[in-house]
Coordinates of C-alpha atoms and ligand atoms in Angstrom, one line a residue:
M7 CA -5.2 -0.5 -9.1
L8 CA -6.1 -4.0 -9.1
Q9 CA -6.5 -4.9 -5.3
R10 CA -9.2 -2.4 -4.9
S11 CA -11.5 -5.2 -6.6
I12 CA -10.5 -7.7 -4.9
L13 CA -10.9 -6.2 -1.1
R14 CA -15.1 -7.0 -0.7
P15 CA -15.8 -5.5 2.9
Y16 CA -16.6 -9.0 4.4
Y17 CA -13.2 -9.5 4.1
V18 CA -12.3 -6.6 6.2
L19 CA -11.7 -7.9 9.2
A20 CA -10.8 -6.7 12.3
L21 CA -7.3 -8.4 13.0
V22 CA -5.6 -8.2 16.7
L23 CA -2.1 -8.9 16.1
C24 CA -1.1 -11.9 18.6
A25 CA 2.3 -10.0 20.0
S26 CA 3.7 -14.0 20.1
A27 CA 3.3 -14.2 16.7
N28 CA 6.7 -12.8 15.9
D29 CA 8.5 -15.4 17.7
D30 CA 8.3 -17.9 15.2
F31 CA 10.8 -16.2 13.1
D32 CA 13.9 -14.9 14.4
W33 CA 14.4 -11.9 11.9
T34 CA 11.6 -9.9 13.9
K35 CA 13.1 -9.9 16.9
N36 CA 12.2 -6.7 17.3
E37 CA 8.8 -5.8 18.0
K38 CA 6.9 -4.8 15.1
T39 CA 6.5 -1.0 16.3
S40 CA 9.9 -0.5 17.4
F41 CA 12.1 1.8 16.2
Y42 CA 16.0 1.3 15.6
Y43 CA 18.2 4.1 15.4
G44 CA 21.3 3.8 13.5
T45 CA 22.9 4.3 9.8
F46 CA 23.3 2.6 6.7
P47 CA 26.5 0.9 5.3
T48 CA 29.0 3.4 4.0
G49 CA 28.3 4.1 -0.2
F50 CA 24.6 3.4 0.3
S51 CA 22.9 5.1 -2.4
W52 CA 19.3 6.9 -2.2
G53 CA 17.3 8.4 -4.6
A54 CA 13.8 8.5 -6.0
G55 CA 12.2 7.6 -9.3
S56 CA 9.7 7.9 -12.3
S57 CA 9.2 6.6 -15.6
A58 CA 8.8 7.6 -19.1
Y59 CA 4.6 7.8 -19.8
Q60 CA 4.1 8.9 -16.4
T61 CA 6.4 12.3 -16.5
E62 CA 7.4 12.8 -19.8
G63 CA 4.7 14.5 -21.4
A64 CA 5.6 15.3 -25.1
W65 CA 3.6 12.3 -26.0
N66 CA 3.9 13.2 -30.3
T67 CA 6.8 15.6 -29.9
D68 CA 9.8 15.3 -32.1
G69 CA 9.3 12.0 -33.7
K70 CA 7.9 10.0 -30.9
G71 CA 6.1 6.8 -32.2
M72 CA 2.9 5.9 -29.9
S73 CA 2.8 3.5 -27.1
I74 CA -0.3 1.4 -26.0
W75 CA -0.5 3.9 -23.2
D76 CA -1.2 7.1 -25.6
A77 CA -3.6 4.9 -27.5
F78 CA -5.3 3.2 -24.1
A79 CA -5.0 6.5 -22.3
H80 CA -6.7 8.7 -25.4
K81 CA -10.0 6.0 -25.5
K82 CA -13.0 7.1 -23.4
G83 CA -13.3 5.7 -20.2
K84 CA -10.3 3.9 -19.4
I85 CA -8.8 6.5 -17.1
F86 CA -10.1 8.4 -14.3
S87 CA -11.9 11.8 -15.7
N88 CA -10.2 10.6 -19.2
E89 CA -7.1 12.1 -18.3
S90 CA -4.0 10.9 -20.2
G91 CA -0.3 11.6 -19.9
D92 CA -0.2 13.8 -23.1
S93 CA 1.7 16.6 -21.1
S94 CA 2.0 15.1 -17.6
C95 CA 4.7 16.8 -15.7
E96 CA 6.4 18.0 -19.0
G97 CA 9.3 16.3 -17.8
Y98 CA 10.8 16.3 -21.7
Y99 CA 11.3 20.1 -21.6
K100 CA 11.7 20.4 -17.5
F101 CA 14.6 17.4 -16.5
K102 CA 17.4 20.6 -16.2
D103 CA 15.0 22.3 -13.3
D104 CA 14.3 18.8 -12.0
I105 CA 18.0 17.8 -11.9
T106 CA 18.8 21.1 -9.9
L107 CA 16.0 19.7 -7.3
M108 CA 17.8 16.3 -7.1
K109 CA 20.8 18.1 -6.7
D110 CA 19.9 19.7 -3.8
M111 CA 18.3 16.7 -2.0
K112 CA 21.9 15.4 -2.4
F113 CA 20.4 12.5 -4.1
N114 CA 23.1 9.9 -5.1
H115 CA 21.1 8.2 -8.0
Y116 CA 17.8 8.7 -10.2
R117 CA 15.8 6.1 -11.5
F118 CA 13.6 6.6 -14.7
S119 CA 13.0 4.9 -17.7
I120 CA 13.4 4.9 -21.9
S121 CA 10.2 5.4 -23.9
W122 CA 11.0 2.8 -26.2
P123 CA 8.7 4.6 -29.2
R124 CA 10.5 7.4 -28.4
I125 CA 13.8 6.3 -29.9
L126 CA 11.9 3.6 -31.9
P127 CA 9.1 5.1 -33.0
S128 CA 7.7 1.8 -35.4
G129 CA 8.9 -0.4 -32.5
L130 CA 11.9 -1.7 -34.7
K131 CA 15.3 -1.3 -34.8
S132 CA 15.4 -1.9 -37.8
E133 CA 13.3 0.6 -39.8
H134 CA 14.1 4.1 -38.2
I135 CA 16.0 5.3 -34.9
N136 CA 14.6 8.8 -33.9
E137 CA 17.9 10.5 -33.0
K138 CA 15.8 13.5 -31.4
G139 CA 14.7 10.7 -28.4
I140 CA 17.6 10.0 -28.2
K141 CA 19.4 13.0 -27.6
Y142 CA 16.5 13.5 -24.8
Y143 CA 18.0 10.6 -23.1
D144 CA 21.5 11.6 -23.6
D145 CA 21.2 14.8 -22.4
L146 CA 19.7 13.5 -19.5
I147 CA 22.3 11.4 -18.8
N148 CA 25.0 13.7 -18.7
M149 CA 23.5 16.3 -17.0
L150 CA 22.9 13.5 -14.4
L151 CA 26.8 12.8 -14.3
E152 CA 27.5 16.4 -14.0
N153 CA 25.7 16.8 -11.1
K154 CA 27.3 13.0 -9.8
I155 CA 23.9 11.1 -9.8
T156 CA 24.0 7.8 -10.8
P157 CA 21.4 7.2 -13.7
I158 CA 19.4 3.9 -12.7
V159 CA 17.7 3.2 -16.2
T160 CA 14.4 1.0 -16.6
L161 CA 14.0 0.2 -20.3
Y162 CA 10.5 -1.0 -20.5
H163 CA 7.9 1.1 -17.7
W164 CA 4.9 -0.4 -19.5
D165 CA 4.6 1.9 -23.0
L166 CA 5.1 -0.9 -25.9
P167 CA 5.2 0.6 -29.3
Q168 CA 1.6 0.6 -30.1
V169 CA 2.8 -0.7 -33.4
L170 CA 4.1 -3.8 -31.9
Q171 CA 0.4 -4.3 -30.2
E172 CA -1.8 -4.2 -33.3
K173 CA 0.5 -6.1 -35.2
Y174 CA 1.5 -9.2 -33.2
G175 CA -0.3 -8.7 -30.1
G176 CA 2.4 -7.1 -27.8
W177 CA 3.6 -9.1 -25.1
Q178 CA 1.4 -12.6 -26.4
N179 CA 3.7 -13.2 -28.7
A180 CA 7.0 -14.5 -28.4
S181 CA 8.3 -12.1 -31.4
M182 CA 8.5 -9.4 -28.7
V183 CA 11.6 -11.2 -27.0
N184 CA 13.6 -10.0 -30.1
Y185 CA 12.0 -6.7 -30.7
F186 CA 12.8 -6.0 -26.8
N187 CA 16.5 -7.3 -27.6
D188 CA 17.1 -5.3 -30.5
F189 CA 15.5 -2.4 -28.6
A190 CA 18.1 -2.9 -25.6
S191 CA 20.7 -3.9 -27.3
L192 CA 20.6 0.0 -29.0
C193 CA 20.5 1.2 -25.3
F194 CA 23.3 -0.2 -24.6
E195 CA 25.2 0.7 -27.8
R196 CA 24.3 4.6 -27.3
F197 CA 23.8 4.9 -23.4
G198 CA 26.0 2.2 -21.8
N199 CA 29.1 4.0 -21.7
R200 CA 27.6 5.7 -18.8
V201 CA 24.6 3.9 -17.9
K202 CA 25.6 1.1 -15.2
Y203 CA 22.6 0.0 -13.6
W204 CA 20.0 -1.9 -16.4
I205 CA 16.5 -2.5 -15.4
T206 CA 14.5 -4.7 -18.1
F207 CA 11.7 -4.7 -16.9
N208 CA 9.4 -3.0 -14.2
N209 CA 7.0 -4.9 -12.4
P210 CA 6.0 -7.3 -14.7
W211 CA 3.1 -8.6 -12.6
S212 CA 1.5 -5.2 -13.4
I213 CA 1.9 -6.0 -16.8
A214 CA 0.7 -9.3 -17.2
V215 CA -2.3 -9.4 -14.8
E216 CA -3.4 -5.2 -15.1
G217 CA -2.8 -5.5 -18.8
F218 CA -4.0 -9.0 -19.8
E219 CA -6.4 -10.4 -17.2
T220 CA -8.4 -7.9 -15.7
G221 CA -7.7 -5.3 -18.7
E222 CA -7.4 -1.7 -16.2
H223 CA -4.1 -1.4 -17.5
A224 CA -2.4 -0.7 -21.7
P225 CA -3.3 -2.7 -23.6
G226 CA -6.5 -3.4 -21.6
L227 CA -6.9 -6.8 -22.4
K228 CA -9.6 -9.5 -20.7
L229 CA -8.0 -13.1 -21.5
K230 CA -9.0 -14.3 -18.0
G231 CA -6.8 -17.4 -16.8
T232 CA -4.1 -17.4 -19.5
G233 CA -3.2 -14.3 -21.2
A234 CA -1.0 -12.8 -17.8
Y235 CA 0.5 -16.1 -17.8
K236 CA 1.4 -15.9 -21.4
A237 CA 2.5 -12.7 -21.5
A238 CA 4.7 -13.1 -18.2
H239 CA 6.5 -16.0 -19.8
N240 CA 7.4 -13.9 -23.1
I241 CA 8.6 -11.2 -20.3
I242 CA 10.8 -13.4 -18.5
K243 CA 12.5 -15.0 -21.3
A244 CA 12.9 -11.5 -22.8
H245 CA 14.9 -10.8 -19.6
A246 CA 17.0 -13.3 -19.7
K247 CA 18.1 -12.6 -23.8
V248 CA 18.6 -9.0 -22.9
W249 CA 20.9 -10.2 -20.3
H250 CA 22.8 -12.8 -22.2
T251 CA 22.8 -10.3 -24.7
Y252 CA 24.6 -7.5 -22.1
D253 CA 26.8 -10.8 -20.9
M254 CA 28.5 -11.9 -24.0
K255 CA 28.5 -8.4 -25.9
W256 CA 28.9 -5.3 -24.0
R257 CA 29.6 -6.5 -19.9
G258 CA 33.1 -6.5 -21.1
K259 CA 33.7 -3.0 -21.9
Q260 CA 30.8 -1.3 -20.1
K261 CA 31.2 -2.9 -16.7
G262 CA 27.4 -2.7 -16.1
L263 CA 24.5 -5.0 -14.1
I264 CA 21.6 -5.7 -15.2
G265 CA 18.0 -6.3 -12.9
I266 CA 15.2 -6.5 -12.9
S267 CA 12.1 -4.7 -10.7
L268 CA 10.1 -7.5 -9.0
T269 CA 6.8 -5.6 -7.1
A270 CA 5.3 -7.1 -4.5
D271 CA 3.4 -7.1 -1.1
W272 CA 4.2 -9.0 1.8
G273 CA 1.6 -11.9 2.8
E274 CA 1.2 -12.5 6.3
P275 CA -0.8 -15.6 7.1
V276 CA -4.1 -14.0 9.3
D277 CA -3.5 -17.2 11.9
I278 CA 0.3 -17.9 12.4
T279 CA -0.4 -21.3 13.9
N280 CA -2.4 -22.2 11.2
Q281 CA -0.9 -24.1 8.3
R282 CA -3.5 -23.7 5.7
D283 CA -3.2 -19.9 6.5
I284 CA 0.7 -20.0 5.9
E285 CA 0.3 -22.3 2.8
A286 CA -2.4 -19.7 1.4
A287 CA 0.1 -16.9 2.2
E288 CA 2.8 -18.7 1.0
R289 CA 0.8 -18.6 -2.4
Y290 CA 0.2 -15.3 -2.3
I291 CA 3.8 -14.5 -2.7
Q292 CA 5.0 -17.2 -4.7
F293 CA 2.4 -16.0 -7.4
Y294 CA 3.3 -12.4 -6.7
M295 CA 6.7 -12.4 -6.6
G296 CA 8.3 -16.2 -6.9
W297 CA 6.3 -16.4 -10.8
F298 CA 9.0 -14.1 -12.1
A299 CA 12.1 -14.5 -9.4
T300 CA 11.8 -18.3 -8.9
P301 CA 12.7 -18.6 -13.0
L302 CA 15.1 -15.9 -12.7
F303 CA 17.0 -16.8 -9.8
N304 CA 16.2 -20.6 -9.9
G305 CA 15.1 -22.1 -13.1
D306 CA 11.7 -22.7 -12.9
Y307 CA 8.4 -21.7 -11.9
P308 CA 7.4 -21.9 -8.0
Q309 CA 6.0 -25.5 -7.4
V310 CA 3.1 -24.2 -6.2
M311 CA 1.9 -22.6 -8.7
K312 CA 2.8 -25.2 -11.5
D313 CA 0.9 -27.6 -8.7
Y314 CA -2.2 -25.4 -8.6
I315 CA -2.5 -24.0 -12.0
G316 CA -2.0 -27.5 -13.2
R317 CA -4.6 -29.4 -11.2
K318 CA -7.3 -26.8 -12.1
S319 CA -6.3 -26.9 -15.8
G320 CA -6.7 -30.0 -16.0
Q321 CA -10.3 -29.8 -13.6
Q322 CA -11.4 -27.8 -16.3
G323 CA -11.2 -30.3 -19.0
L324 CA -7.9 -28.9 -20.9
G325 CA -5.3 -31.4 -21.8
A326 CA -2.3 -29.2 -20.6
S327 CA -1.5 -26.3 -17.7
R328 CA -2.2 -22.9 -18.6
L329 CA 0.9 -21.7 -17.4
P330 CA 3.3 -22.5 -20.1
V331 CA 6.3 -24.8 -19.4
F332 CA 9.9 -23.6 -19.7
S333 CA 12.0 -26.2 -21.5
P334 CA 14.9 -27.6 -19.8
Q335 CA 17.2 -25.7 -22.1
E336 CA 15.2 -23.0 -21.3
K337 CA 15.3 -23.1 -17.6
S338 CA 19.2 -23.1 -17.7
Y339 CA 18.9 -19.9 -20.1
V340 CA 16.3 -17.7 -17.7
K341 CA 18.3 -19.1 -14.7
G342 CA 21.2 -16.7 -13.1
T343 CA 20.0 -13.8 -15.2
C344 CA 19.8 -11.1 -12.3
D345 CA 23.0 -9.5 -11.2
F346 CA 20.8 -7.6 -8.9
L347 CA 16.9 -7.6 -8.0
G348 CA 15.1 -3.8 -8.4
L349 CA 12.2 -4.3 -5.6
G350 CA 9.1 -2.3 -5.4
H351 CA 7.0 -2.7 -2.2
F352 CA 4.5 -0.5 -1.1
T353 CA 1.8 -2.6 1.4
T354 CA 0.7 -5.6 3.1
R355 CA -1.9 -8.5 3.2
Y356 CA -3.2 -10.7 5.6
V357 CA -3.8 -14.3 3.8
T358 CA -6.2 -16.7 4.1
T359 CA -6.8 -20.2 2.4
K360 CA -9.8 -19.6 0.4
N361 CA -11.3 -22.4 -2.2
Y362 CA -12.6 -21.4 -5.4
P363 CA -13.9 -24.3 -7.6
A364 CA -12.7 -25.1 -11.2
G365 CA -14.9 -23.5 -13.9
V366 CA -16.1 -20.8 -11.7
G367 CA -14.5 -17.2 -13.0
D368 CA -11.2 -19.1 -14.4
S369 CA -9.0 -16.4 -13.3
Y370 CA -5.2 -16.2 -12.5
F371 CA -6.6 -15.0 -8.6
A372 CA -9.2 -18.0 -8.5
D373 CA -6.0 -20.4 -9.1
R374 CA -4.7 -18.9 -5.8
D375 CA -7.5 -20.2 -3.5
L376 CA -6.4 -17.4 -1.3
A377 CA -8.8 -14.5 0.2
E378 CA -6.8 -11.1 1.3
L379 CA -8.0 -9.1 4.1
V380 CA -6.7 -5.8 5.8
D381 CA -6.9 -4.7 9.1
P382 CA -9.3 -1.5 9.1
Q383 CA -6.4 0.2 11.8
W384 CA -3.8 0.1 9.1
P385 CA -3.6 3.7 7.7
D386 CA -4.6 4.6 3.8
P387 CA -3.9 7.6 3.6
G388 CA -4.1 7.8 -0.2
S389 CA -4.7 4.8 -3.2
E390 CA -7.5 2.5 -1.5
W391 CA -5.3 -0.6 -2.1
L392 CA -2.3 0.8 0.0
Y393 CA -2.2 0.6 3.5
S394 CA 1.0 1.7 5.7
V395 CA 1.9 -1.9 7.5
P396 CA 6.0 -1.2 7.8
W397 CA 6.9 -4.1 9.2
G398 CA 5.5 -6.3 5.9
F399 CA 8.6 -4.5 4.0
R400 CA 11.0 -6.4 6.6
R401 CA 9.5 -9.7 6.3
L402 CA 9.3 -9.3 2.4
L403 CA 13.3 -8.3 2.6
N404 CA 14.2 -11.3 4.5
F405 CA 11.8 -13.3 2.3
V406 CA 14.2 -12.4 -0.7
K407 CA 17.3 -13.1 0.9
T408 CA 16.4 -16.7 2.1
Q409 CA 14.6 -17.4 -1.3
Y410 CA 16.9 -16.5 -3.8
G411 CA 20.5 -16.7 -2.2
N412 CA 20.4 -13.4 -0.6
P413 CA 20.8 -11.2 -4.0
M414 CA 22.2 -7.8 -4.1
I415 CA 18.9 -5.4 -3.5
Y416 CA 18.1 -2.4 -4.8
V417 CA 15.2 -0.8 -3.7
T418 CA 13.4 0.1 -6.7
E419 CA 9.9 1.6 -5.5
N420 CA 8.6 2.5 -2.1
G421 CA 6.3 5.4 -1.1
V422 CA 2.6 6.4 -0.6
S423 CA 0.0 8.5 -2.3
E424 CA -2.5 11.0 -1.2
K425 CA -5.8 11.7 -2.7
T426 CA -7.1 13.9 -5.1
L427 CA -7.8 17.1 -4.1
C428 CA -5.1 17.4 -1.4
T429 CA -3.1 20.0 -1.4
D430 CA -1.8 20.0 1.6
L431 CA 2.5 20.0 1.0
C432 CA 2.8 19.5 4.6
D433 CA 2.7 15.8 4.0
D434 CA 3.0 14.6 7.9
W435 CA 1.5 10.8 6.8
R436 CA 4.4 10.3 4.2
V437 CA 7.0 11.4 6.5
K438 CA 5.8 8.8 8.5
Y439 CA 5.7 6.5 6.2
F440 CA 8.9 6.9 4.5
K441 CA 10.1 7.0 8.5
D442 CA 9.2 3.8 9.5
Y443 CA 9.7 1.9 6.0
I444 CA 13.1 3.0 5.5
N445 CA 13.6 1.9 8.8
E446 CA 12.4 -1.8 8.6
M447 CA 14.9 -1.5 5.6
L448 CA 17.6 -0.3 8.2
K449 CA 16.3 -3.3 10.4
A450 CA 16.4 -5.9 7.1
I451 CA 20.2 -4.8 6.7
K452 CA 21.0 -5.9 10.4
D453 CA 19.5 -9.1 9.9
G454 CA 21.8 -9.6 6.9
V455 CA 19.7 -8.7 3.7
N456 CA 22.0 -7.1 0.8
V457 CA 20.6 -3.6 0.3
K458 CA 22.3 -1.7 -1.4
G459 CA 19.9 1.5 -2.0
Y460 CA 16.5 2.9 -1.8
T461 CA 14.7 4.7 -4.2
A462 CA 11.5 6.3 -3.2
W463 CA 8.5 6.4 -5.3
S464 CA 8.2 8.8 -6.8
F465 CA 10.2 12.6 -7.5
L466 CA 7.1 13.9 -8.4
D467 CA 3.3 13.7 -8.5
N468 CA 2.7 12.2 -11.9
F469 CA 0.3 10.2 -14.2
E470 CA -0.9 7.4 -11.8
W471 CA -1.8 5.0 -14.7
D472 CA -5.8 4.1 -14.6
E473 CA -6.1 6.5 -11.6
G474 CA -5.0 9.7 -13.8
F475 CA -3.8 12.5 -11.3
S476 CA -6.1 11.8 -8.9
E477 CA -3.8 9.9 -6.6
R478 CA -0.7 11.9 -5.6
F479 CA 3.1 10.0 -4.7
G480 CA 5.4 12.8 -5.6
L481 CA 7.8 14.2 -2.9
Y482 CA 7.5 17.3 -5.1
Y483 CA 3.7 18.3 -5.9
V484 CA 3.3 19.4 -9.2
D485 CA 0.5 21.7 -10.1
F486 CA -1.2 20.5 -13.1
R487 CA -3.7 23.2 -13.6
N488 CA -1.0 25.5 -14.6
K489 CA 0.6 24.6 -17.8
N490 CA 4.0 25.0 -16.5
K491 CA 3.9 22.4 -14.4
P492 CA 5.3 23.9 -11.6
R493 CA 6.8 22.3 -8.7
Y494 CA 6.4 22.7 -5.3
P495 CA 8.3 20.6 -2.6
K496 CA 6.3 18.7 0.3
A497 CA 7.5 18.0 3.8
S498 CA 8.7 14.8 2.9
V499 CA 11.2 16.4 1.0
Q500 CA 12.4 18.0 3.7
F501 CA 12.0 14.7 5.8
Y502 CA 14.0 12.8 3.1
K503 CA 17.0 15.2 2.7
R504 CA 18.2 14.8 6.3
I505 CA 17.6 10.8 6.1
I506 CA 20.2 10.9 3.3
S507 CA 22.3 13.6 4.7
S508 CA 22.7 11.3 7.8
N509 CA 22.6 8.2 5.7
G510 CA 20.0 6.9 8.3
F511 CA 18.8 7.7 11.7
P512 CA 21.4 9.0 14.0
N513 CA 19.4 9.5 17.1
Q514 CA 15.7 9.6 18.4
R515 CA 16.2 14.1 19.5
E516 CA 17.6 14.5 16.1
V517 CA 15.1 12.7 13.9
E518 CA 11.9 13.8 16.1
S519 CA 13.7 17.5 15.3
W520 CA 13.7 16.6 11.3
K521 CA 10.1 16.0 11.5
R522 CA 9.4 19.6 13.4
K523 CA 11.6 21.3 11.0
A524 CA 9.7 19.6 8.0
V525 CA 6.8 20.4 8.7
E526 CA 7.3 24.0 9.9
T527 CA 8.7 24.9 5.8
C528 CA 6.1 23.1 4.1
S529 CA 3.7 26.0 5.1
S530 CA 5.6 28.8 3.3
S531 CA 5.4 26.1 0.3
N532 CA 1.8 26.1 0.9
Q533 CA 1.3 29.9 0.6
L534 CA 3.0 29.7 -2.2
L535 CA 0.9 27.0 -4.2
A536 CA -2.1 28.9 -3.1
A537 CA -1.0 31.9 -4.6
D538 CA -0.6 30.0 -7.8
P539 CA -4.3 29.9 -9.2
L540 CA -3.5 33.6 -9.2
I541 CA 0.0 33.1 -11.4
G542 CA -2.0 31.2 -13.6
H543 CA -4.7 33.7 -13.7
M544 CA -2.0 36.7 -14.5
E545 CA -0.4 34.1 -17.1
M546 CA -3.9 34.3 -18.7
V547 CA -4.2 38.2 -18.2
T548 CA -0.5 38.7 -19.7
E549 CA -0.8 35.9 -22.6
I550 CA -4.5 36.1 -23.6
V551 CA -6.5 38.9 -22.4
V552 CA -3.1 41.7 -23.2
P553 CA -2.8 40.5 -27.1
T554 CA -6.3 40.4 -27.9
V555 CA -7.5 43.9 -26.1
C556 CA -4.4 45.4 -27.6
T557 CA -5.5 44.0 -31.3
L558 CA -8.9 45.2 -30.6
C559 CA -7.5 48.5 -30.2
I560 CA -5.5 48.4 -33.1
L561 CA -8.3 47.7 -35.2
L562 CA -10.7 50.3 -33.7
S563 CA -8.2 53.0 -34.0
A564 CA -8.0 52.2 -38.1
V565 CA -11.6 51.9 -38.3
F566 CA -11.9 55.6 -36.8
L567 CA -9.0 56.6 -38.5
M568 CA -10.9 55.8 -41.8
F569 CA -14.1 57.3 -40.9
L570 CA -12.1 60.4 -39.9
L571 CA -10.5 60.4 -43.5
R572 CA -13.6 59.7 -45.3
G573 CA -15.0 62.8 -43.5
R574 CA -12.3 65.1 -44.5
L575 CA -12.3 63.9 -48.3
Ligands
LIG616 C1 4.0 0.8 -9.6 C2 4.5 0.9 -10.5 O1 5.6 0.7 -11.0 C3 4.5 2.7 -10.8 O2 4.6 3.0 -11.9 C4 2.9 3.3 -10.0 O3 3.0 4.5 -9.9 C5 3.1 2.9 -8.3 N1 3.3 1.4 -8.6 C6 2.3 2.9 -7.5 O4 1.1 2.9 -8.2

């Protein structure tokens, strides 16, 4: 992930937090480390998430078209170990087993995404609808509902049809707005009688910055300082158009909700008493979440983005800002187009100011004039960019409440990864991460933040984009070495299950006992997993060695018989 490249060692300072820092914000009255025992409001929705490219596999099966991620992952050198999502968790074939696991965990909802090229192989509704792809999602939705699990469906989790990238330049081109609207309309038409929660885009920050600025993600372009802003502009318009389409044409009948899922870190000023640090931290969040949330809730880009990018563009001698401009009509068109906000959150940064002179490596990052820092004390069990800082979650949730008029929030992603070769299912660090982050969310609800549901990321270990399978976020471990891709519960499954069944954290004694029990049960899963190479080996014996030996025996017997008969004649 991107943040790695920003975290130069000299930024990594030992930061000692001063306890008085909290006093400036009344929503942080509880100390950062205190635990709050209590339960969530009745009806709070619990679940876990996935996305099509990361889990489905079946990349060219049953008429599916190619996506930009298929094309990107098939190029050498783009993904860790040149892995791809070609087969991944084989979710396309195993969704029934997966729903059984979800049912056992008593999920209220499951978040997944629809692969656009699986149902529209050429990207265009006017050309060809792939009924087999539609059937897959029909079956998935139906089975979820039969098991009383509400589907929360993302329309775009990064897998644009490759044809649209090749022909039009993908999100650089405003024509995507209409194509995406056609695709979304088809989904409303075919699935909307059963799906009531729609998320237009997942993490548009990543689509824009990693797809068009750093090139770490598909389509892998490095259009520094312009590409990300242009992509984001088209994405915001596409979201708004889909919201209006639903509002005008489908809402009356289907009575669903349309939201977007924005992912953001929390940015904390290095020195809470220093005005320049406070402003730098504000810029960090406005360039992250505000970039998308402010147009959708308040009708335009954050003022600080307009000021900074405008000024830097001027210094570069450009006639206009590199940040596109919304016309007055567009402003009112995009404003108010979120029935709920999907929020993805994983980690936090300390932020201080840093001046990037114009003309030296112009980019989205330089536009922000800030430096990111981390506390080396923060645990970072998996992905390099992901430090466990639970208190940042509560602050981010409160920020959303105050900035955007206390919208309805569904946490659409929150979780932690582990490193490549970790096959330990006793993931006590993940248990701690979930326990503390979910607790901060509970505190935020007590602060008055309107959080309606929580989605652990992710249900299964899956294809972690440019990191391939080297970073595992799953509640369930997937053995990717075995072609059947068996799933094994980690300790966090047991722990999360108890949070769900108690709708929170009833009391200290009980919560402590959950931890103990979760860690106890995982040792038996560990043994099963350890036996798995044997199982794989046995499969090879039955599927390859036995038939080969039998065929050889038959051939040899035939030759032997021939010689025998010849001798007799
Ligand atoms: C956010 C993305 O939406 C998801 O696909 C990814 O796996 C997680 N971040 C973890 O990096």
